[in-house]
Short mmCIF file of C-alpha atoms in Angstrom, two decimals:
data_model
loop_
_atom_site.label_atom_id
_atom_site.label_comp_id
_atom_site.label_asym_id
_atom_site.label_seq_id
_atom_site.Cartn_x
_atom_site.Cartn_y
_atom_site.Cartn_z
CA THR A 1 -32.32 28.31 -31.38
CA GLU A 2 -31.89 29.31 -28.42
CA LEU A 3 -27.89 30.12 -28.11
CA GLY A 4 -28.75 32.35 -30.92
CA ALA A 5 -31.85 34.26 -28.73
CA GLU A 6 -29.51 34.21 -25.72
CA ILE A 7 -27.12 35.72 -28.50
CA ALA A 8 -29.33 37.75 -29.60
CA GLU A 9 -29.83 38.79 -26.15
CA ARG A 10 -26.23 39.49 -25.10
CA ILE A 11 -25.79 41.66 -28.32
CA LYS A 12 -29.09 43.51 -27.54
CA ALA A 13 -27.84 44.24 -23.83
CA PHE A 14 -24.58 45.88 -25.18
CA GLY A 15 -25.15 48.98 -24.18
CA ASN A 16 -25.77 52.45 -25.68
CA SER A 17 -23.63 51.97 -29.15
CA ILE A 18 -26.40 50.01 -30.31
CA ASP A 19 -29.97 51.34 -30.29
CA PHE A 20 -32.07 47.23 -30.88
CA GLN A 21 -34.78 47.54 -32.77
CA GLU A 22 -36.41 43.89 -33.05
CA ILE A 23 -35.21 40.35 -33.46
CA GLN A 24 -36.10 39.58 -37.56
CA PRO A 25 -36.72 35.80 -38.03
CA ASP A 26 -36.27 36.48 -41.59
CA GLU A 27 -32.40 38.07 -42.46
CA LEU A 28 -34.02 39.36 -46.33
CA THR A 29 -37.15 41.37 -44.63
CA ALA A 30 -34.74 43.19 -42.24
CA LEU A 31 -32.29 43.44 -45.28
CA GLY A 32 -34.96 45.11 -46.90
CA GLN A 33 -35.37 47.42 -43.94
CA LEU A 34 -32.01 48.02 -44.39
CA ARG A 35 -32.16 49.43 -48.20
CA ALA A 36 -35.10 51.39 -47.10
CA GLU A 37 -33.41 53.31 -44.49
CA GLU A 38 -35.64 51.69 -41.28
CA ILE A 39 -32.47 50.82 -39.82
CA ASP A 40 -28.79 51.70 -39.75
CA LEU A 41 -27.71 48.19 -39.40
CA VAL A 42 -28.64 44.42 -39.35
CA VAL A 43 -26.80 41.81 -37.15
CA THR A 44 -27.37 37.94 -39.09
CA ILE A 45 -26.62 35.13 -36.35
CA PRO A 46 -26.60 31.33 -38.27
CA PRO A 47 -29.64 29.49 -37.37
CA GLU A 48 -27.73 26.25 -35.67
CA PRO A 49 -24.47 28.23 -34.20
CA ALA A 50 -24.25 25.25 -31.34
CA GLU A 51 -23.46 22.64 -34.48
CA ILE A 52 -21.46 24.53 -36.10
CA ILE A 53 -19.07 24.71 -33.27
CA ARG A 54 -19.09 21.35 -32.54
CA ALA A 55 -18.11 21.10 -35.73
CA GLY A 56 -15.16 22.44 -35.08
CA GLU A 57 -15.62 26.42 -37.08
CA SER A 58 -16.66 29.51 -35.46
CA ALA A 59 -19.84 30.15 -36.17
CA VAL A 60 -19.72 34.31 -38.18
CA VAL A 61 -22.07 36.40 -37.02
CA LYS A 62 -22.02 38.97 -40.06
CA VAL A 63 -23.41 42.84 -39.94
CA THR A 64 -24.19 44.51 -42.70
CA HIS A 65 -24.70 47.95 -43.39
CA ASN A 66 -24.87 50.72 -45.64
CA GLN A 67 -22.72 53.36 -44.49
CA LEU A 68 -20.64 54.66 -47.26
CA ASP A 69 -17.84 56.98 -44.73
CA PRO A 70 -14.67 55.08 -44.25
CA PHE A 71 -14.45 56.83 -41.04
CA GLU A 72 -18.97 54.93 -39.88
CA GLN A 73 -17.22 52.01 -41.61
CA ALA A 74 -14.58 51.46 -39.40
CA THR A 75 -16.59 52.50 -36.70
CA ILE A 76 -18.94 49.94 -36.91
CA ALA A 77 -16.36 47.16 -37.85
CA LEU A 78 -14.96 48.33 -33.96
CA LEU A 79 -17.90 48.21 -32.19
CA SER A 80 -18.97 44.44 -34.08
CA ARG A 81 -15.68 42.85 -32.76
CA SER A 82 -15.94 44.63 -29.55
CA ALA A 83 -19.84 43.23 -29.41
CA ILE A 84 -18.73 39.83 -29.80
CA ASP A 85 -15.54 40.14 -27.91
CA THR A 86 -18.03 40.24 -25.47
CA VAL A 87 -20.87 37.77 -25.92
CA ASN A 88 -17.49 35.07 -26.42
CA ARG A 89 -16.02 36.63 -22.87
CA SER A 90 -19.57 35.67 -21.11
CA ILE A 91 -20.18 32.64 -22.91
CA LEU A 92 -16.37 31.29 -21.63
CA GLU A 93 -17.06 32.79 -18.11
CA GLU A 94 -20.18 30.46 -18.04
CA LEU A 95 -17.81 27.93 -18.76
CA VAL A 96 -14.99 28.87 -16.55
CA ILE A 97 -17.67 28.65 -13.85
CA GLN A 98 -18.94 25.00 -14.53
CA GLY A 99 -15.45 23.84 -14.52
CA GLN A 100 -14.92 25.37 -11.27
CA LYS A 101 -18.11 23.56 -9.81
CA GLU A 102 -16.63 20.34 -10.84
CA SER A 103 -13.24 20.71 -9.87
CA SER A 104 -14.83 20.42 -6.05
CA THR A 105 -15.35 16.95 -7.63
CA VAL A 106 -12.26 16.13 -8.04
CA GLU A 107 -10.85 18.09 -4.73
CA ILE A 108 -12.72 15.87 -2.90
CA LEU A 109 -11.24 12.46 -5.38
CA LEU A 110 -7.91 14.31 -4.22
CA ALA A 111 -8.44 14.16 -0.78
CA ASP A 112 -9.63 10.81 -0.52
CA ALA A 113 -6.67 9.29 -2.19
CA GLY A 114 -4.54 11.00 -0.03
CA THR A 115 -5.64 9.66 2.63
CA THR A 116 -5.91 6.40 1.33
CA ALA A 117 -1.91 7.08 0.25
CA SER A 118 -1.24 7.73 4.15
CA LEU A 119 -3.31 5.08 5.89
CA LEU A 120 -1.37 3.00 2.95
CA LYS A 121 2.04 4.72 4.58
CA ASP A 122 1.05 3.62 8.36
CA ALA A 123 0.60 -0.59 7.03
CA ARG A 124 3.64 -0.60 5.46
CA ALA A 125 5.56 0.73 8.86
CA THR A 126 3.32 -1.81 10.32
CA GLY A 127 3.60 -4.54 8.29
CA ASN A 128 -0.04 -5.41 7.32
CA VAL A 129 0.61 -6.97 4.98
CA ALA A 130 -3.18 -7.63 3.63
CA GLU A 131 -4.22 -4.03 4.72
CA GLU A 132 -1.69 -2.95 2.10
CA GLN A 133 -3.01 -4.88 -0.42
CA ARG A 134 -6.44 -3.82 0.33
CA LEU A 135 -5.01 0.18 0.21
CA ARG A 136 -2.94 -0.82 -2.48
CA ALA A 137 -6.27 -1.60 -5.04
CA GLN A 138 -8.32 1.22 -3.29
CA LEU A 139 -5.85 3.67 -4.28
CA SER A 140 -5.68 2.68 -7.58
CA ASP A 141 -9.72 2.87 -8.03
CA GLN A 142 -9.24 6.45 -6.74
CA VAL A 143 -6.42 7.34 -9.18
CA ALA A 144 -9.10 6.42 -11.92
CA GLY A 145 -11.51 8.30 -10.80
CA VAL A 146 -9.53 11.29 -10.12
CA ASN A 147 -8.04 10.46 -14.01
CA THR A 148 -11.82 10.53 -15.15
CA ALA A 149 -13.39 13.32 -13.26
CA SER A 150 -10.18 15.89 -14.25
CA GLU A 151 -10.19 15.73 -17.37
CA SER A 152 -13.08 18.15 -17.82
CA VAL A 153 -10.84 20.66 -15.62
CA ARG A 154 -7.18 19.95 -16.72
CA GLY A 155 -7.81 22.45 -19.50
CA ALA A 156 -8.77 25.39 -17.36
CA MET A 157 -5.56 24.08 -14.57
CA ARG A 158 -3.58 25.08 -17.95
CA THR A 159 -4.51 28.30 -17.89
CA LEU A 160 -4.32 28.90 -14.93
CA GLU A 161 -0.59 27.90 -15.12
CA ARG A 162 0.18 30.18 -17.73
CA LEU A 163 -1.55 32.88 -16.65
CA THR A 164 -0.11 32.38 -13.10
CA GLY A 165 3.51 31.95 -14.45
CA GLN A 166 3.25 28.95 -11.26
CA SER A 167 5.18 25.58 -12.42
CA ARG A 168 2.52 23.35 -11.10
CA SER A 169 2.17 21.25 -14.25
CA GLU A 170 4.13 18.82 -12.93
CA THR A 171 1.30 17.93 -10.19
CA SER A 172 -1.78 19.40 -12.57
CA GLY A 173 -0.64 17.69 -15.33
CA GLN A 174 1.07 14.90 -14.26
CA LEU A 175 -0.89 14.24 -11.36
CA VAL A 176 -2.78 10.69 -12.45
CA ASN A 177 0.77 9.15 -14.10
CA ALA A 178 2.62 10.05 -10.70
CA VAL A 179 -0.42 8.07 -8.94
CA GLU A 180 -0.91 5.24 -11.13
CA GLY A 181 3.47 4.93 -10.81
CA SER A 182 3.01 5.25 -6.82
CA GLY A 183 -0.16 2.55 -6.55
CA THR A 184 0.11 0.26 -8.86
CA GLY A 185 3.37 -1.91 -7.23
CA THR A 186 6.07 0.58 -6.08
CA ASP A 187 6.95 -0.68 -3.14
CA ASP A 188 9.45 2.87 -1.76
CA GLU A 189 8.03 4.90 0.81
CA ALA A 190 9.78 7.66 -0.34
CA SER A 191 7.18 7.05 -3.15
CA ILE A 192 4.52 7.00 -1.23
CA GLU A 193 5.52 10.38 0.63
CA GLU A 194 6.38 12.17 -2.57
CA LEU A 195 2.65 11.10 -3.60
CA GLU A 196 1.21 12.55 -0.73
CA THR A 197 3.04 15.58 -1.16
CA GLU A 198 1.55 15.52 -5.06
CA LEU A 199 -1.78 15.16 -4.36
CA GLU A 200 -1.74 18.10 -1.60
CA GLU A 201 -0.69 20.09 -4.38
CA ALA A 202 -3.36 19.35 -6.64
CA ARG A 203 -6.10 20.06 -3.90
CA ALA A 204 -4.27 23.86 -2.97
CA SER A 205 -4.14 24.38 -7.21
CA LEU A 206 -7.51 23.12 -7.34
CA ALA A 207 -8.47 25.84 -4.50
CA GLU A 208 -6.85 28.17 -5.74
CA PHE A 209 -8.41 27.71 -9.59
CA ARG A 210 -12.30 27.96 -7.12
CA SER A 211 -11.08 31.48 -5.72
CA ILE A 212 -10.09 33.31 -8.92
CA PRO A 213 -13.59 35.18 -10.43
CA ALA A 214 -14.77 33.41 -13.49
CA GLN A 215 -14.29 36.69 -15.32
CA VAL A 216 -10.82 37.40 -14.50
CA LEU A 217 -9.49 33.99 -15.57
CA VAL A 218 -11.19 34.70 -18.91
CA SER A 219 -10.07 38.01 -19.41
CA PRO A 220 -6.66 38.32 -17.18
CA PHE A 221 -5.38 40.93 -18.84
CA GLU A 222 -7.53 44.90 -19.02
CA SER A 223 -6.01 47.75 -20.73
CA SER A 224 -6.49 51.74 -19.38
CA THR A 225 -5.49 54.99 -20.93
CA THR A 226 -4.18 57.92 -19.02
CA VAL A 227 -3.75 60.57 -21.16
CA THR A 228 -0.68 63.14 -19.52
CA ASP A 229 -1.32 66.89 -19.07
CA ALA A 230 -4.47 67.60 -21.19
CA PRO A 231 -7.95 67.85 -19.65
CA PRO A 232 -10.77 65.68 -20.87
CA LEU A 233 -12.22 66.68 -23.92
CA ALA A 234 -15.19 66.59 -25.74
CA ILE A 235 -15.16 66.19 -30.01
CA THR A 236 -15.93 70.23 -29.95
CA ASP A 237 -13.63 71.36 -27.84
CA PHE A 238 -11.11 69.83 -29.77
CA TYR A 239 -11.78 71.42 -32.66
CA ALA A 240 -12.64 74.59 -31.22
CA PRO A 241 -9.17 76.15 -31.78
CA GLY A 242 -8.68 74.92 -35.17
CA ALA A 243 -12.58 76.24 -36.02
CA MET A 244 -11.85 79.27 -35.25
CA VAL A 245 -7.69 79.95 -36.80
CA LEU A 246 -9.85 78.68 -40.10
CA LEU A 247 -11.64 81.48 -39.86
CA LEU A 248 -9.50 84.36 -38.93
CA GLN A 249 -6.88 82.75 -41.43
CA HIS A 250 -9.52 83.07 -44.56
CA LEU A 251 -11.15 86.42 -43.45
CA ALA A 252 -7.44 88.33 -42.89
CA ILE A 253 -6.52 86.84 -46.74
CA THR A 254 -9.93 87.99 -47.87
CA PHE A 255 -10.08 90.61 -46.83
CA ALA A 256 -6.21 92.23 -47.80
CA ALA A 257 -6.43 89.84 -50.88
CA LEU A 258 -9.39 92.24 -52.34
CA SER A 259 -7.46 95.56 -50.82
CA PHE A 260 -5.50 96.80 -53.85
CA VAL A 261 -7.66 94.94 -56.56
CA ARG A 262 -10.25 97.40 -55.79
CA GLU A 263 -8.32 100.20 -55.41
CA ARG A 264 -7.21 99.41 -58.63
CA ALA A 265 -10.79 99.36 -60.19
CA LEU A 266 -11.16 102.67 -58.93
CA GLY A 267 -8.30 104.33 -60.19
CA THR A 268 -6.43 105.11 -56.28
CA PRO A 269 -2.96 103.84 -57.46
CA GLU A 270 -2.61 106.79 -59.88
CA LEU A 271 -4.18 109.65 -56.92
CA PHE A 272 -0.45 107.80 -54.48
CA THR A 273 1.55 108.26 -57.69
CA VAL A 274 1.05 112.22 -57.71
CA SER A 275 1.16 112.39 -53.61
CA PRO A 276 4.41 112.42 -51.20
CA ILE A 277 3.23 109.16 -49.66
CA ARG A 278 5.41 106.27 -49.82
CA PRO A 279 4.90 102.31 -50.88
CA ILE A 280 5.85 101.06 -47.63
CA GLU A 281 3.35 103.55 -45.54
CA VAL A 282 0.11 102.98 -47.69
CA LEU A 283 1.25 99.01 -46.71
CA ILE A 284 1.79 99.62 -43.06
CA GLY A 285 -1.43 101.49 -43.42
CA LYS A 286 -3.58 98.72 -44.87
CA TYR A 287 -2.31 96.14 -41.72
CA ILE A 288 -3.14 98.43 -39.27
CA GLY A 289 -6.81 99.17 -40.63
CA PHE A 290 -6.91 95.15 -41.53
CA PHE A 291 -5.39 93.87 -38.43
CA LEU A 292 -7.44 96.18 -36.12
CA VAL A 293 -10.32 95.33 -37.59
CA SER A 294 -9.03 91.29 -37.70
CA ILE A 295 -8.78 91.42 -34.01
CA VAL A 296 -12.20 92.88 -32.76
CA ILE A 297 -13.78 89.78 -34.66
CA GLY A 298 -10.43 87.69 -33.01
CA ALA A 299 -11.33 88.70 -30.02
CA SER A 300 -15.65 88.54 -29.89
CA LEU A 301 -14.77 85.07 -31.50
CA SER A 302 -12.76 84.21 -28.45
CA ALA A 303 -15.36 85.24 -26.69
CA LEU A 304 -18.06 83.17 -28.09
CA MET A 305 -15.91 80.26 -27.90
CA PHE A 306 -14.91 81.07 -24.03
CA TRP A 307 -18.46 82.39 -22.28
CA GLY A 308 -21.26 80.56 -24.81
CA LEU A 309 -19.83 77.49 -25.63
CA ARG A 310 -17.56 76.97 -22.46
CA ILE A 311 -15.05 75.82 -24.52
CA PRO A 312 -11.72 74.85 -21.67
CA PHE A 313 -8.92 76.99 -21.26
CA GLU A 314 -6.12 75.90 -18.96
CA GLY A 315 -3.63 77.79 -20.31
CA SER A 316 -1.71 81.42 -20.30
CA LEU A 317 -4.18 84.26 -22.03
CA ALA A 318 -0.78 86.55 -22.79
CA ALA A 319 0.10 82.93 -24.98
CA TYR A 320 -2.67 82.48 -27.17
CA ALA A 321 -3.29 86.25 -28.16
CA ALA A 322 0.30 86.29 -29.23
CA VAL A 323 -0.73 83.34 -31.15
CA LEU A 324 -3.49 85.21 -32.67
CA VAL A 325 -1.35 88.50 -33.20
CA MET A 326 1.17 86.80 -35.22
CA LEU A 327 -1.76 84.70 -37.47
CA LEU A 328 -3.60 87.57 -38.47
CA VAL A 329 -0.25 89.19 -39.02
CA VAL A 330 0.81 86.56 -41.45
CA SER A 331 -2.50 86.27 -43.08
CA LEU A 332 -3.02 89.80 -43.94
CA GLY A 333 0.70 89.36 -45.42
CA ILE A 334 -0.34 86.52 -47.77
CA GLY A 335 -3.43 88.75 -48.76
CA PHE A 336 -1.13 91.62 -49.03
CA VAL A 337 1.02 89.61 -51.67
CA ILE A 338 -2.23 88.11 -53.39
CA SER A 339 -3.60 90.98 -54.05
CA ALA A 340 -0.50 92.78 -55.33
CA ALA A 341 0.28 90.23 -57.50
CA VAL A 342 -4.07 88.94 -59.23
CA GLY A 343 -5.52 91.05 -61.57
CA SER A 344 -9.28 91.50 -60.32
CA ASP A 345 -11.55 90.59 -57.51
CA ILE A 346 -11.92 86.95 -58.38
CA GLN A 347 -8.77 85.37 -58.74
CA ALA A 348 -7.64 86.74 -55.26
CA VAL A 349 -10.70 85.20 -54.23
CA ASN A 350 -10.08 82.14 -55.80
CA ILE A 351 -6.87 82.66 -54.37
CA ALA A 352 -8.19 82.85 -51.13
CA MET A 353 -10.05 80.24 -51.15
CA ILE A 354 -7.57 77.59 -52.23
CA ILE A 355 -5.30 78.03 -49.54
CA LEU A 356 -8.69 77.76 -47.05
CA LEU A 357 -9.17 74.44 -48.66
CA LEU A 358 -5.19 73.78 -48.32
CA SER A 359 -5.11 74.51 -44.63
CA LEU A 360 -8.32 72.89 -44.05
CA PHE A 361 -7.43 69.67 -45.50
CA PHE A 362 -3.50 69.40 -44.90
CA SER A 363 -3.73 71.89 -41.03
CA GLY A 364 -4.41 69.05 -39.32
CA PHE A 365 -7.46 70.21 -38.49
CA PHE A 366 -9.56 67.03 -39.24
CA ILE A 367 -6.41 64.39 -40.62
CA SER A 368 -3.17 64.51 -38.37
CA ILE A 369 -0.67 65.52 -40.15
CA ASP A 370 1.84 61.96 -38.93
CA ARG A 371 -0.77 61.13 -40.89
CA LEU A 372 0.65 62.19 -44.14
CA GLN A 373 2.84 61.79 -46.49
CA PRO A 374 6.30 63.19 -46.17
CA GLY A 375 5.94 65.21 -49.32
CA VAL A 376 2.24 66.61 -48.21
CA ARG A 377 3.86 67.34 -44.62
CA ALA A 378 6.21 69.97 -46.44
CA VAL A 379 3.11 71.80 -47.76
CA SER A 380 1.04 71.78 -44.18
CA TRP A 381 4.39 73.33 -42.00
CA GLY A 382 4.40 75.58 -45.05
CA LEU A 383 0.60 77.02 -43.77
CA PRO A 384 0.25 79.32 -41.06
CA ALA A 385 -2.69 77.27 -39.95
CA THR A 386 -0.94 74.26 -39.17
CA HIS A 387 1.72 76.49 -36.62
CA ALA A 388 -1.20 77.99 -35.01
CA ILE A 389 -3.36 74.75 -34.32
CA ASP A 390 -1.13 72.79 -32.95
CA SER A 391 0.29 76.00 -30.64
CA LEU A 392 -3.81 77.12 -29.93
CA ARG A 393 -4.05 73.51 -28.84
CA ASP A 394 -1.12 73.37 -26.70
CA VAL A 395 -1.66 76.13 -25.08
CA MET A 396 -5.84 75.88 -24.60
CA PHE A 397 -5.51 72.84 -23.32
CA ARG A 398 -2.53 71.39 -21.89
CA GLY A 399 -1.21 75.05 -20.50
CA ALA A 400 1.81 75.33 -22.42
CA GLY A 401 3.58 78.69 -23.46
CA ILE A 402 4.15 79.25 -27.46
CA ASP A 403 6.66 76.57 -28.20
CA THR A 404 10.69 77.86 -30.53
CA ARG A 405 9.10 76.27 -33.65
CA THR A 406 5.83 77.79 -34.05
CA LEU A 407 8.11 81.21 -32.92
CA LEU A 408 10.20 81.01 -35.44
CA ALA A 409 7.71 79.99 -38.22
CA LEU A 410 5.47 83.43 -37.70
CA LEU A 411 7.32 85.32 -37.36
CA THR A 412 9.39 84.16 -40.70
CA GLY A 413 5.92 84.17 -42.46
CA ILE A 414 5.77 87.73 -41.14
CA ALA A 415 8.47 88.77 -42.32
CA GLY A 416 8.63 87.31 -45.66
CA THR A 417 5.83 88.01 -46.87
CA PHE A 418 5.65 91.35 -46.00
CA ALA A 419 9.01 91.98 -47.70
CA VAL A 420 7.46 90.65 -50.66
CA ALA A 421 4.62 92.88 -50.36
CA TRP A 422 6.28 95.72 -50.05
CA ARG A 423 8.15 94.88 -52.74
CA LEU A 424 5.09 94.56 -55.24
CA THR A 425 3.13 97.45 -53.86
CA SER A 426 6.41 99.72 -54.66
CA ARG A 427 6.17 98.00 -58.45
CA ARG A 428 2.37 98.86 -58.91
CA LEU A 429 2.50 102.22 -57.39
CA ALA A 430 5.97 103.34 -59.05
CA PRO A 431 5.20 106.15 -61.52
CA HIS A 432 5.21 105.26 -64.95
#
């Protein structure tokens, strides 16, 4: 139908979010293309939308797709509602424009009625009874014309009154009754003057109704969002700090987790037991060696992120480096605890992978921590990556410093993992 084709054209011109392909008259053919993955979604417009609307029901535009990803499903649902809102708004704008055009006829009738009311008052003042009766009859006819013509714009006028918050309903909503009451037998001159005032106010209200753009009447409110203390970010910008934190944490944990395991396979701990070197010196030496390797990797990744990927940086380089240093040290501590506790390199690698998976899903990298259950948040805040990701985003994008929570969490993690690693290493290297 004509209306259906118009809706299709409006959806077609919705924007870059919908890559329109074609109008297919057969729904089954379009659904077959969807199943064959030739297209991503099918928008089905009812065959007779105008008849459905006249029957007092909403014409449902169906959107069919084959996406499994919940995020994609939510995006399509949101986009569909937005597209239909755009269609509804454009149709309402056309209706308001039509009402504004018709309101000019009502305004002319109101002006004529106002003139007649003024002449009626003059006729009463001069005592011209015949002229007064003629004007009363004329005013009654004009009232009937106002009553008929104003039906098409009363709804829009009531909408205007709600939007502006002005109490004009006494004039626009009850104008006809007031005119009829004053023009068909009322001899009070004050009533005629009141009628003149009401007619003039009604004309002013109609003039204001026509002066406001149809787009504003249909959509009187708009939303505007502003992000404070942060530059506009692309998706890759937002996820870059988290990706680097996860990579550095996993590398540091894996390096450290395999250190003692490999040495035990080679028999190196037996040499330590007969040498003058103490367990804490062995542990500190490993910390220094693996830290130097990890910091070189971290510096290389940072250079690639800032100069290669052009990730914005608004904060202090010292704060950025301090977060990375604390992350690497606590990650090495976790790795040394794993290495001293497990019996094989396979176990060490598996535990390191489990920590990576926990960090991937519960550190706020993919899903905001605020969306997690309270019990899961306890796991999240126990991961070094959670604090490092949160702090790096603030440092890089907000220009903030290291918050106290991050500082305490990472320093506590460093001290705790070092103490446990020292204890386990001393036990491993103790002479039997």
